Short mmCIF file of C-alpha atoms in Angstrom, two decimals:
data_model
loop_
_atom_site.label_atom_id
_atom_site.label_comp_id
_atom_site.label_asym_id
_atom_site.label_seq_id
_atom_site.Cartn_x
_atom_site.Cartn_y
_atom_site.Cartn_z
CA UNK A 15 -22.91 9.88 -2.66
CA UNK A 16 -24.77 13.13 -3.20
CA UNK A 17 -25.43 15.84 -0.64
CA UNK A 18 -29.08 14.87 -0.22
CA UNK A 19 -27.95 11.56 1.28
CA UNK A 20 -26.22 13.43 4.11
CA UNK A 21 -28.86 14.33 6.70
CA UNK A 22 -28.43 16.16 10.01
CA UNK A 23 -27.49 12.99 11.92
CA UNK A 24 -24.95 12.09 9.22
CA UNK A 25 -23.20 15.45 9.61
CA UNK A 26 -23.21 15.03 13.40
CA UNK A 27 -21.55 11.60 13.16
CA UNK A 28 -18.99 12.88 10.65
CA UNK A 29 -18.14 15.78 12.97
CA UNK A 30 -17.80 13.39 15.94
CA UNK A 31 -15.42 11.22 13.88
CA UNK A 32 -13.13 14.16 13.15
CA UNK A 33 -13.21 15.30 16.79
CA UNK A 34 -12.17 11.85 18.03
CA UNK A 35 -9.52 11.56 15.31
CA UNK A 36 -7.93 14.90 16.20
CA UNK A 37 -8.01 14.03 19.90
CA UNK A 38 -6.19 10.74 19.31
CA UNK A 39 -3.62 12.50 17.12
CA UNK A 40 -2.92 15.13 19.77
CA UNK A 41 -2.76 12.49 22.52
CA UNK A 42 -0.35 10.35 20.47
CA UNK A 43 1.90 13.34 19.84
CA UNK A 44 2.25 13.84 23.61
CA UNK A 45 3.64 10.30 23.83
CA UNK A 46 6.54 11.25 21.57
CA UNK A 47 9.72 12.32 23.32
CA UNK A 48 10.21 16.06 22.90
CA UNK A 49 13.45 15.68 20.96
CA UNK A 50 12.63 12.26 19.57
CA UNK A 51 12.56 11.50 15.85
CA UNK A 52 9.34 12.12 13.92
CA UNK A 53 10.15 9.33 11.49
CA UNK A 54 10.36 6.02 13.35
CA UNK A 55 8.34 6.67 16.53
CA UNK A 56 11.52 6.11 18.61
CA UNK A 57 11.33 2.51 17.32
CA UNK A 58 8.54 1.84 19.80
CA UNK A 59 5.70 0.41 17.67
CA UNK A 60 4.00 -2.75 18.89
CA UNK A 61 2.53 -5.49 16.70
CA UNK A 62 -1.00 -4.03 16.55
CA UNK A 63 0.28 -0.58 15.54
CA UNK A 64 2.37 -2.18 12.77
CA UNK A 65 -0.44 -4.41 11.50
CA UNK A 66 -3.10 -1.71 11.39
CA UNK A 67 -0.66 0.83 9.88
CA UNK A 68 0.43 -1.46 7.04
CA UNK A 69 -3.15 -2.50 6.30
CA UNK A 70 -4.36 1.08 6.62
CA UNK A 71 -1.73 2.34 4.19
CA UNK A 72 -2.84 -0.35 1.75
CA UNK A 73 -6.54 0.56 2.01
CA UNK A 74 -7.95 3.57 0.17
CA UNK A 75 -11.40 4.70 -0.97
CA UNK A 76 -10.44 3.76 -4.52
CA UNK A 77 -9.72 0.24 -3.25
CA UNK A 78 -13.11 0.03 -1.56
CA UNK A 79 -14.93 1.21 -4.68
CA UNK A 80 -12.77 -0.75 -7.16
CA UNK A 81 -12.99 -3.96 -5.11
CA UNK A 82 -16.79 -3.78 -4.96
CA UNK A 83 -16.81 -3.06 -8.70
CA UNK A 84 -14.63 -6.14 -9.34
CA UNK A 85 -16.90 -8.23 -7.12
CA UNK A 86 -19.94 -7.06 -9.08
CA UNK A 87 -18.44 -7.99 -12.47
CA UNK A 88 -16.22 -11.02 -11.78
CA UNK A 89 -16.82 -12.31 -8.25
CA UNK A 90 -14.02 -13.01 -5.77
CA UNK A 91 -11.21 -13.71 -8.27
CA UNK A 92 -9.68 -10.28 -7.65
CA UNK A 93 -9.21 -11.48 -4.07
CA UNK A 94 -5.97 -13.05 -5.29
CA UNK A 95 -4.39 -9.61 -5.00
CA UNK A 96 -5.28 -9.63 -1.29
CA UNK A 97 -4.86 -13.27 -0.26
CA UNK A 98 -1.74 -14.09 -2.30
CA UNK A 99 -0.03 -11.19 -0.50
CA UNK A 100 0.53 -13.25 2.66
CA UNK A 101 3.49 -14.98 0.96
CA UNK A 102 5.31 -11.67 0.46
CA UNK A 103 4.30 -10.25 3.82
CA UNK A 104 5.92 -13.41 5.22
CA UNK A 105 9.01 -12.71 3.12
CA UNK A 106 9.16 -9.26 4.71
CA UNK A 107 8.89 -10.84 8.17
CA UNK A 108 11.57 -13.51 7.82
CA UNK A 109 13.89 -12.35 5.02
CA UNK A 110 13.90 -8.56 4.88
CA UNK A 111 12.87 -7.39 8.38
CA UNK A 112 15.80 -9.12 10.15
CA UNK A 113 18.20 -7.38 7.75
CA UNK A 114 16.47 -3.98 7.93
CA UNK A 115 16.29 -3.97 11.73
CA UNK A 116 19.73 -5.56 12.11
CA UNK A 117 21.35 -2.79 10.08
CA UNK A 118 19.44 -0.09 12.06
CA UNK A 119 18.41 1.86 8.96
CA UNK A 120 15.68 4.49 8.82
CA UNK A 121 15.01 4.19 5.08
CA UNK A 122 15.27 1.51 2.41
CA UNK A 123 17.55 3.65 0.19
CA UNK A 124 19.87 3.80 3.22
CA UNK A 125 19.78 -0.01 3.39
CA UNK A 126 20.68 -0.33 -0.29
CA UNK A 127 23.37 2.32 0.26
CA UNK A 128 24.98 0.04 2.85
CA UNK A 129 24.85 -2.81 0.35
CA UNK A 130 25.85 -1.06 -2.89
CA UNK A 131 27.21 2.38 -1.97
CA UNK A 132 26.17 6.02 -2.05
CA UNK A 133 25.38 6.15 -5.78
CA UNK A 134 22.69 3.47 -5.40
CA UNK A 135 21.30 5.21 -2.33
CA UNK A 136 20.96 8.50 -4.24
CA UNK A 137 19.19 6.86 -7.20
CA UNK A 138 16.78 4.99 -4.94
CA UNK A 139 16.04 8.05 -2.81
CA UNK A 140 14.90 10.19 -5.75
CA UNK A 141 13.12 7.20 -7.32
CA UNK A 142 11.16 6.68 -4.08
CA UNK A 143 10.32 10.39 -3.67
CA UNK A 144 8.84 10.62 -7.17
CA UNK A 145 6.88 7.40 -6.64
CA UNK A 146 5.44 8.61 -3.32
CA UNK A 147 4.39 12.04 -4.67
CA UNK A 148 2.71 10.61 -7.77
CA UNK A 149 1.24 7.27 -6.70
CA UNK A 150 0.69 7.60 -2.95
CA UNK A 151 -0.19 11.30 -2.73
CA UNK A 152 -1.50 12.79 -5.99
CA UNK A 153 -3.57 9.81 -7.13
CA UNK A 154 -4.90 9.04 -3.66
CA UNK A 155 -5.93 12.68 -3.32
CA UNK A 156 -7.54 12.57 -6.76
CA UNK A 157 -9.67 9.55 -5.82
CA UNK A 158 -10.56 10.99 -2.43
CA UNK A 159 -11.11 14.48 -3.79
CA UNK A 160 -13.89 13.17 -6.01
CA UNK A 161 -15.72 11.85 -2.94
CA UNK A 162 -15.13 15.01 -0.90
CA UNK A 163 -16.27 17.16 -3.83
CA UNK A 164 -19.52 15.20 -4.17
CA UNK A 165 -20.49 15.68 -0.53
CA UNK A 166 -19.27 19.21 0.17
CA UNK A 167 -19.65 20.56 -3.38
CA UNK A 168 -16.23 22.25 -3.35
CA UNK A 169 -13.47 22.37 -6.03
CA UNK A 170 -10.89 19.60 -6.36
CA UNK A 171 -8.04 21.78 -5.02
CA UNK A 172 -10.08 22.55 -1.89
CA UNK A 173 -10.98 18.86 -1.47
CA UNK A 174 -7.32 17.89 -1.69
CA UNK A 175 -6.36 20.69 0.70
CA UNK A 176 -8.85 19.51 3.35
CA UNK A 177 -7.46 15.97 3.26
CA UNK A 178 -3.84 17.12 3.27
CA UNK A 179 -4.31 19.52 6.19
CA UNK A 180 -5.75 16.70 8.34
CA UNK A 181 -3.05 14.20 7.31
CA UNK A 182 -0.17 16.69 7.53
CA UNK A 183 -1.35 17.76 10.99
CA UNK A 184 -0.61 14.29 12.39
CA UNK A 185 2.59 13.85 10.41
CA UNK A 186 4.08 17.20 11.50
CA UNK A 187 2.85 17.12 15.11
CA UNK A 188 3.48 13.54 16.12
CA UNK A 189 5.26 11.89 13.19
CA UNK A 190 4.90 8.15 12.64
CA UNK A 191 3.69 7.57 16.20
CA UNK A 192 0.63 9.80 15.67
CA UNK A 193 -0.02 8.22 12.25
CA UNK A 194 0.22 4.71 13.73
CA UNK A 195 -2.02 5.44 16.73
CA UNK A 196 -4.74 7.07 14.60
CA UNK A 197 -4.53 4.18 12.12
CA UNK A 198 -5.59 1.74 14.85
CA UNK A 199 -8.73 3.78 15.55
CA UNK A 200 -9.53 4.31 11.87
CA UNK A 201 -9.06 0.70 10.80
CA UNK A 202 -11.25 -0.59 13.65
CA UNK A 203 -13.96 1.79 12.45
CA UNK A 204 -13.46 0.56 8.87
CA UNK A 205 -13.83 -3.10 9.91
CA UNK A 206 -17.02 -2.44 11.91
CA UNK A 207 -18.78 -0.38 9.22
CA UNK A 208 -17.76 -2.68 6.33
CA UNK A 209 -18.82 -5.77 8.28
CA UNK A 210 -22.23 -4.19 8.98
CA UNK A 211 -22.67 -3.44 5.26
CA UNK A 212 -21.82 -7.05 4.34
CA UNK A 213 -24.11 -8.57 7.00
CA UNK A 214 -27.04 -6.27 6.14
CA UNK A 215 -26.55 -7.07 2.45
CA UNK A 216 -26.55 -10.85 3.01
CA UNK A 217 -29.74 -10.52 5.08
CA UNK A 218 -31.42 -8.57 2.26
CA UNK A 219 -30.47 -11.29 -0.25
CA UNK A 220 -31.92 -13.99 2.01
CA UNK A 221 -28.81 -15.60 3.46
CA UNK A 222 -25.56 -17.05 2.17
CA UNK A 223 -27.19 -19.97 0.30
CA UNK A 224 -29.53 -17.55 -1.49
CA UNK A 225 -26.55 -15.39 -2.42
CA UNK A 226 -24.73 -18.38 -3.90
CA UNK A 227 -27.81 -19.23 -5.98
CA UNK A 228 -28.33 -15.68 -7.31
CA UNK A 229 -24.86 -15.15 -8.83
CA UNK A 230 -22.94 -17.13 -11.49
CA UNK A 231 -21.12 -20.19 -10.12
CA UNK A 232 -17.72 -18.96 -11.33
CA UNK A 233 -18.05 -15.93 -9.01
CA UNK A 234 -16.68 -18.16 -6.23
CA UNK A 235 -13.51 -19.36 -7.99
CA UNK A 236 -10.07 -17.84 -7.28
CA UNK A 237 -8.13 -19.44 -10.17
CA UNK A 238 -9.75 -18.95 -13.57
CA UNK A 239 -8.56 -20.63 -16.80
CA UNK A 240 -5.68 -19.10 -18.73
CA UNK A 241 -8.19 -18.29 -21.47
CA UNK A 242 -9.82 -15.73 -19.13
CA UNK A 243 -8.81 -12.27 -20.38
CA UNK A 244 -8.99 -10.38 -17.09
CA UNK A 245 -7.74 -12.90 -14.50
CA UNK A 246 -5.85 -15.86 -16.05
CA UNK A 247 -4.30 -17.95 -13.26
CA UNK A 248 -0.72 -18.34 -14.59
CA UNK A 249 0.07 -14.61 -15.01
CA UNK A 250 -1.29 -14.03 -11.51
CA UNK A 251 0.83 -16.83 -10.00
CA UNK A 252 4.01 -15.66 -11.80
CA UNK A 253 3.41 -11.93 -12.10
CA UNK A 254 2.02 -11.01 -8.70
CA UNK A 255 5.28 -11.97 -6.90
CA UNK A 256 7.05 -9.16 -8.78
CA UNK A 257 4.46 -6.67 -7.54
CA UNK A 258 4.30 -8.36 -4.12
CA UNK A 259 8.03 -8.14 -3.36
CA UNK A 260 8.15 -4.50 -4.50
CA UNK A 261 5.01 -3.41 -2.65
CA UNK A 262 5.28 -5.35 0.61
CA UNK A 263 9.06 -5.67 1.02
CA UNK A 264 10.72 -2.62 -0.61
CA UNK A 265 8.22 0.26 -0.59
CA UNK A 266 9.07 2.83 2.11
CA UNK A 267 5.44 3.77 2.83
CA UNK A 268 4.51 0.13 3.46
CA UNK A 269 7.65 -0.99 5.31
CA UNK A 270 8.21 2.06 7.55
CA UNK A 271 6.04 0.73 10.44
CA UNK A 272 8.26 -2.39 10.52
CA UNK A 273 11.41 -0.23 10.58
CA UNK A 274 9.87 1.46 13.65
CA UNK A 275 9.16 -1.84 15.45
CA UNK A 276 10.16 -2.10 19.10
CA UNK A 277 12.12 -5.22 18.19
CA UNK A 278 12.21 -7.94 15.53
CA UNK A 279 9.63 -10.08 17.33
CA UNK A 280 7.10 -7.21 17.34
CA UNK A 281 7.85 -6.63 13.63
CA UNK A 282 7.22 -10.28 12.80
CA UNK A 283 4.03 -10.37 14.87
CA UNK A 284 2.90 -7.10 13.26
CA UNK A 285 3.39 -8.42 9.73
CA UNK A 286 1.56 -11.59 10.73
CA UNK A 287 -1.35 -9.43 11.93
CA UNK A 288 -1.31 -7.65 8.55
CA UNK A 289 -1.62 -11.06 6.87
CA UNK A 290 -4.73 -11.87 8.94
CA UNK A 291 -6.22 -8.46 8.17
CA UNK A 292 -5.71 -9.03 4.43
CA UNK A 293 -8.09 -12.00 4.67
CA UNK A 294 -10.80 -9.46 5.47
CA UNK A 295 -10.35 -7.72 2.11
CA UNK A 296 -12.56 -10.29 0.38
CA UNK A 297 -15.56 -10.30 2.78
CA UNK A 298 -15.37 -6.56 3.56
CA UNK A 299 -14.56 -5.04 0.13
CA UNK A 300 -15.23 -7.57 -2.65
CA UNK A 301 -18.26 -9.41 -1.24
CA UNK A 302 -20.42 -6.22 -1.10
CA UNK A 303 -20.00 -6.06 -4.90
CA UNK A 304 -21.17 -9.66 -5.27
CA UNK A 305 -24.14 -8.90 -3.00
CA UNK A 306 -24.91 -5.81 -5.08
CA UNK A 307 -25.04 -8.01 -8.22
CA UNK A 308 -27.56 -10.27 -6.48
CA UNK A 309 -29.70 -7.31 -5.34
CA UNK A 310 -29.28 -4.86 -8.25
CA UNK A 311 -28.19 -6.91 -11.31
CA UNK A 312 -29.24 -4.15 -13.73
CA UNK A 313 -26.87 -1.55 -12.24
CA UNK A 314 -25.47 0.40 -15.21
CA UNK A 315 -22.04 1.22 -13.75
CA UNK A 316 -20.21 -1.40 -11.60
CA UNK A 317 -18.12 1.41 -10.07
CA UNK A 318 -21.30 2.53 -8.29
CA UNK A 319 -21.74 -0.85 -6.55
CA UNK A 320 -20.32 0.21 -3.16
CA UNK A 321 -22.24 3.49 -2.92
CA UNK A 322 -25.41 1.83 -4.25
CA UNK A 323 -25.26 -0.62 -1.36
CA UNK A 324 -24.72 2.23 1.12
CA UNK A 325 -27.51 4.40 -0.27
CA UNK A 326 -30.08 1.61 -0.44
CA UNK A 327 -29.31 -0.45 2.67
CA UNK A 328 -28.10 2.01 5.30
CA UNK A 329 -30.38 4.30 7.36
CA UNK A 330 -29.70 7.95 8.15
CA UNK A 331 -26.62 8.25 10.34
CA UNK A 332 -24.88 5.21 8.87
CA UNK A 333 -24.26 7.14 5.63
CA UNK A 334 -22.27 9.69 7.61
CA UNK A 335 -20.37 6.85 9.26
CA UNK A 336 -19.52 5.37 5.85
CA UNK A 337 -18.21 8.71 4.67
CA UNK A 338 -16.15 8.88 7.87
CA UNK A 339 -14.69 5.47 6.95
CA UNK A 340 -13.82 6.63 3.43
CA UNK A 341 -12.15 9.70 4.91
CA UNK A 342 -10.33 7.45 7.40
CA UNK A 343 -8.89 5.42 4.52
CA UNK A 344 -7.65 8.59 2.85
CA UNK A 345 -6.12 10.11 5.98
CA UNK A 346 -4.39 6.81 6.77
CA UNK A 347 -2.82 6.41 3.33
CA UNK A 348 -1.87 10.08 2.91
CA UNK A 349 -0.44 10.34 6.44
CA UNK A 350 1.78 7.29 5.92
CA UNK A 351 2.93 8.61 2.53
CA UNK A 352 3.77 12.08 3.90
CA UNK A 353 5.80 10.52 6.71
CA UNK A 354 7.68 8.28 4.26
CA UNK A 355 8.35 11.22 1.91
CA UNK A 356 9.64 13.36 4.79
CA UNK A 357 11.86 10.52 6.04
CA UNK A 358 13.43 9.75 2.65
CA UNK A 359 14.26 13.35 1.68
CA UNK A 360 15.47 14.41 5.13
CA UNK A 361 17.62 11.38 5.95
CA UNK A 362 18.81 10.19 2.53
CA UNK A 363 19.35 13.53 0.82
CA UNK A 364 19.47 16.50 3.24
CA UNK A 365 21.28 14.95 6.22
CA UNK A 366 23.47 12.54 4.26
CA UNK A 367 24.67 15.04 1.63
CA UNK A 368 24.33 18.52 3.16
CA UNK A 369 24.14 18.46 6.95
CA UNK A 370 25.44 15.22 8.49
CA UNK A 371 25.96 16.89 11.91
CA UNK A 372 22.35 18.15 12.19
CA UNK A 373 20.68 17.91 15.60
CA UNK A 374 17.46 15.91 16.01
CA UNK A 375 15.51 19.16 16.48
CA UNK A 376 16.87 20.52 13.18
CA UNK A 377 16.15 17.20 11.42
CA UNK A 378 12.53 17.31 12.65
CA UNK A 379 12.24 20.93 11.48
CA UNK A 380 13.43 20.00 7.97
CA UNK A 381 11.08 17.01 7.99
CA UNK A 382 8.12 19.31 8.67
CA UNK A 383 9.15 21.66 5.84
CA UNK A 384 9.38 18.68 3.46
CA UNK A 385 5.87 17.62 4.54
CA UNK A 386 4.51 21.07 3.59
CA UNK A 387 6.37 21.21 0.26
CA UNK A 388 5.31 17.66 -0.60
CA UNK A 389 1.70 18.57 0.20
CA UNK A 390 1.82 21.59 -2.12
CA UNK A 391 3.30 19.50 -4.96
CA UNK A 392 0.64 16.84 -4.41
CA UNK A 393 -2.17 19.44 -4.65
CA UNK A 394 -0.73 20.84 -7.90
CA UNK A 395 -0.51 17.32 -9.41
CA UNK A 396 -4.01 16.45 -8.17
CA UNK A 397 -5.51 19.50 -9.88
CA UNK A 398 -3.52 18.72 -13.05
CA UNK A 399 -4.90 15.18 -13.12
CA UNK A 400 -8.41 16.50 -12.55
CA UNK A 401 -8.08 18.85 -15.55
CA UNK A 402 -7.16 16.07 -17.98
CA UNK A 403 -10.31 14.95 -19.74
CA UNK A 404 -11.08 11.68 -21.48
CA UNK A 405 -8.62 9.40 -19.70
CA UNK A 406 -9.18 7.28 -16.60
CA UNK A 407 -5.71 8.13 -15.33
CA UNK A 408 -6.19 6.41 -12.01
CA UNK A 409 -6.87 3.01 -13.58
CA UNK A 410 -4.09 3.53 -16.13
CA UNK A 411 -1.62 4.31 -13.38
CA UNK A 412 -2.50 1.15 -11.48
CA UNK A 413 -1.46 -0.78 -14.59
CA UNK A 414 1.71 1.30 -14.86
CA UNK A 415 2.68 0.20 -11.35
CA UNK A 416 3.23 -3.32 -12.68
CA UNK A 417 5.94 -1.87 -14.93
CA UNK A 418 7.56 0.13 -12.11
CA UNK A 419 7.95 -2.94 -9.87
CA UNK A 420 10.45 -5.15 -11.82
CA UNK A 421 13.65 -3.05 -11.30
CA UNK A 422 13.09 -2.64 -7.54
CA UNK A 423 12.23 -6.32 -7.10
CA UNK A 424 15.29 -7.45 -9.07
CA UNK A 425 17.70 -5.19 -7.15
CA UNK A 426 16.41 -6.09 -3.68
CA UNK A 427 16.21 -9.84 -4.36
CA UNK A 428 19.73 -10.10 -5.77
CA UNK A 429 21.08 -7.58 -3.27
CA UNK A 430 19.91 -9.77 -0.39
CA UNK A 431 20.27 -13.29 -1.82
CA UNK A 432 23.41 -13.07 -3.99
CA UNK A 433 26.54 -11.55 -2.46
CA UNK A 434 28.29 -11.45 -5.88
CA UNK A 435 25.94 -8.69 -7.13
CA UNK A 436 27.90 -5.51 -7.91
CA UNK A 437 27.01 -1.82 -7.64
CA UNK A 438 27.18 -1.41 -11.42
CA UNK A 439 24.61 -4.19 -11.87
CA UNK A 440 22.25 -2.62 -9.32
CA UNK A 441 22.54 0.87 -10.82
CA UNK A 442 21.98 -0.56 -14.31
CA UNK A 443 18.68 -2.12 -13.20
CA UNK A 444 17.54 1.06 -11.41
CA UNK A 445 18.31 3.37 -14.38
CA UNK A 446 18.41 1.56 -17.74
CA UNK A 447 16.15 -1.21 -16.41
CA UNK A 448 13.55 1.29 -15.19
CA UNK A 449 13.58 3.17 -18.51
CA UNK A 450 13.20 -0.11 -20.44
CA UNK A 451 10.33 -1.31 -18.22
CA UNK A 452 8.46 2.00 -18.55
CA UNK A 453 8.90 2.07 -22.35
CA UNK A 454 7.43 -1.45 -22.56
CA UNK A 455 4.58 -0.32 -20.29
CA UNK A 456 3.84 2.74 -22.45
CA UNK A 457 3.79 0.62 -25.61
CA UNK A 458 1.53 -1.91 -23.90
CA UNK A 459 -0.95 0.67 -22.59
CA UNK A 460 -0.96 3.28 -25.35
CA UNK A 461 0.67 1.59 -28.36
CA UNK A 462 -0.99 -0.45 -31.10
CA UNK A 463 -3.18 -3.18 -29.64
CA UNK A 464 -2.12 -6.70 -30.56
CA UNK A 465 -3.00 -10.24 -29.54
CA UNK A 466 0.75 -10.89 -29.35
CA UNK A 467 1.01 -8.98 -26.07
CA UNK A 468 0.88 -11.27 -23.01
CA UNK A 469 -1.18 -10.33 -19.94
CA UNK A 470 0.40 -7.32 -18.17
CA UNK A 471 1.14 -9.45 -15.07
CA UNK A 472 3.02 -11.95 -17.23
CA UNK A 473 4.84 -9.04 -18.87
CA UNK A 474 5.88 -7.80 -15.43
CA UNK A 475 7.27 -11.27 -14.63
CA UNK A 476 9.22 -11.45 -17.91
CA UNK A 477 10.69 -7.97 -17.37
CA UNK A 478 11.87 -8.96 -13.91
CA UNK A 479 13.48 -12.16 -15.24
CA UNK A 480 15.27 -10.17 -17.98
CA UNK A 481 16.60 -7.67 -15.42
CA UNK A 482 17.79 -10.41 -13.03
CA UNK A 483 19.62 -12.19 -15.87
CA UNK A 484 21.16 -8.87 -16.97
CA UNK A 485 22.32 -8.09 -13.42
CA UNK A 486 23.90 -11.53 -13.08
CA UNK A 487 25.71 -11.09 -16.41
CA UNK A 488 26.97 -7.59 -15.52
CA UNK A 489 28.15 -8.80 -12.10
CA UNK A 490 30.21 -11.60 -13.68
CA UNK A 491 31.72 -9.26 -16.30
CA UNK A 492 32.31 -6.36 -13.88
CA UNK A 493 36.01 -6.07 -12.98
CA UNK A 494 35.38 -3.77 -10.02
CA UNK A 495 35.37 -5.27 -6.53
CA UNK A 496 32.13 -6.85 -5.41
CA UNK A 497 29.75 -4.36 -3.75
CA UNK A 498 30.34 -3.66 -0.08
CA UNK A 499 28.66 -6.42 1.96
CA UNK A 500 28.33 -4.34 5.14
CA UNK A 501 24.65 -5.13 5.63
CA UNK A 502 24.53 -7.28 8.71
CA UNK A 503 22.26 -10.27 8.26
CA UNK A 504 21.22 -9.95 11.90
CA UNK A 505 20.81 -13.71 12.10
CA UNK A 506 22.03 -13.54 15.68
CA UNK A 507 18.94 -11.45 16.50
CA UNK A 508 16.57 -13.65 14.57
CA UNK A 509 15.76 -16.10 17.35
CA UNK A 510 12.29 -17.04 16.21
CA UNK A 511 9.89 -17.18 19.12
CA UNK A 512 7.47 -20.08 19.32
CA UNK A 513 4.57 -17.60 19.17
CA UNK A 514 5.83 -16.06 15.89
CA UNK A 515 6.35 -19.46 14.25
CA UNK A 516 2.99 -20.81 15.46
CA UNK A 517 1.02 -17.79 14.24
CA UNK A 518 2.70 -17.79 10.83
CA UNK A 519 2.15 -21.55 10.39
CA UNK A 520 -1.50 -21.06 11.38
CA UNK A 521 -1.92 -18.20 8.89
CA UNK A 522 -0.33 -20.32 6.14
CA UNK A 523 -2.67 -23.24 6.91
CA UNK A 524 -5.73 -20.95 6.81
CA UNK A 525 -4.66 -19.39 3.50
CA UNK A 526 -4.00 -22.78 1.87
CA UNK A 527 -7.41 -23.92 3.15
CA UNK A 528 -9.12 -20.85 1.64
CA UNK A 529 -7.49 -21.46 -1.75
CA UNK A 530 -8.49 -25.11 -1.73
CA UNK A 531 -12.06 -24.26 -0.71
CA UNK A 532 -12.55 -21.60 -3.39
CA UNK A 533 -11.11 -23.71 -6.19
#
């Protein structure tokens, strides 16, 4: 998206977007109690705040562009990463959320600390901080900085600074409540603009039947044969659960809105709403790429599919609105990540180890300092990534995430489902297991290429199985007492309402129907 695509009306619309966004952020901050916590919005979030916040954290400009690119080259098969997620969002709703809310924790390292002790909490806290700074902040800023740089023609550090100032403003002023309220506005805008792009595109092709005729027939299949190099069905079925449990059930940035739920029912309704929103990923993000293939089959770079659609199909004014949407995605993801980073460091490290008697005002003050320091670190890393030439680090890192997931998934699954699991077994998986998984990932990505390597999703599954078996063996051998089982299951609170059960059964039926239809 070059500067000549931004006309006067586009700049006006972009300015109006920022004005409304700032107004909502300031208004939301006034709803926070003066001495209330920045981190969990006084546990007041309703289902729509939770749903939009989780979905908004998951959506980024890189996802929009990469999804359209995948649609252009392979059709809707990459939609598995969106639609298969409902299983693990459901696991969060019915397995993890009752335990998280029942134990009244503010962070997931705190939850694991209740289960396995302080040593596990410390390891998980630092593990989560590093993950947030690198994956959620630096790489999101890198992807967004490229877009900002193209439109405003400013250096990467300045692009990153602009995005961070906006995101940090909400995080420091109103905490999670401001982030959640602005996410609702931003995600509604995203849905409207993306839906318009899809509808306009289908009209240009000549309708849905014409679209089906103009692209290969296998573009409409979700499960491809195991011989398919990019998307074989078995590695997706077995490997995605490892990523799914880690991402949707144990990642602080994703789960924090649920921790801030008004009650368990709102948390379960909010996660259900997230599941419905994930259905939109295919028609709003992937389908524009398929439409682009039908309209511009000679496009030289699939990564340009999304912006090609915008530039060729949208009139003046709508381009500015699209850029507002891309900025909305960035602000949403970065704001959630900054809030999670601030929460983890302040509550799991500063308060727990150094100042357990701190007042809420002092805790909020430290949280704001952490937000600033985290922002500075993220800018430094973003510029460092930008200065590395010759490697598509963003895509490489997405693959690396599949090798980060197995230890977290193994520890949380056994920690919740098997009371015999010991602290030593959990710490082994989080330290030795993480090192082993990353070494395998490095060899897979940068080592000698060989046909003997399985698909990286299958490799992620095998690593998780190895770690679970190792943890079970260590727990049986371990002579120390079994880890402290102080995490309350909260089953007494988990009185499933008829509305929650009905909506989740309906979502499951719709998802099964979609998979049957597209296979």
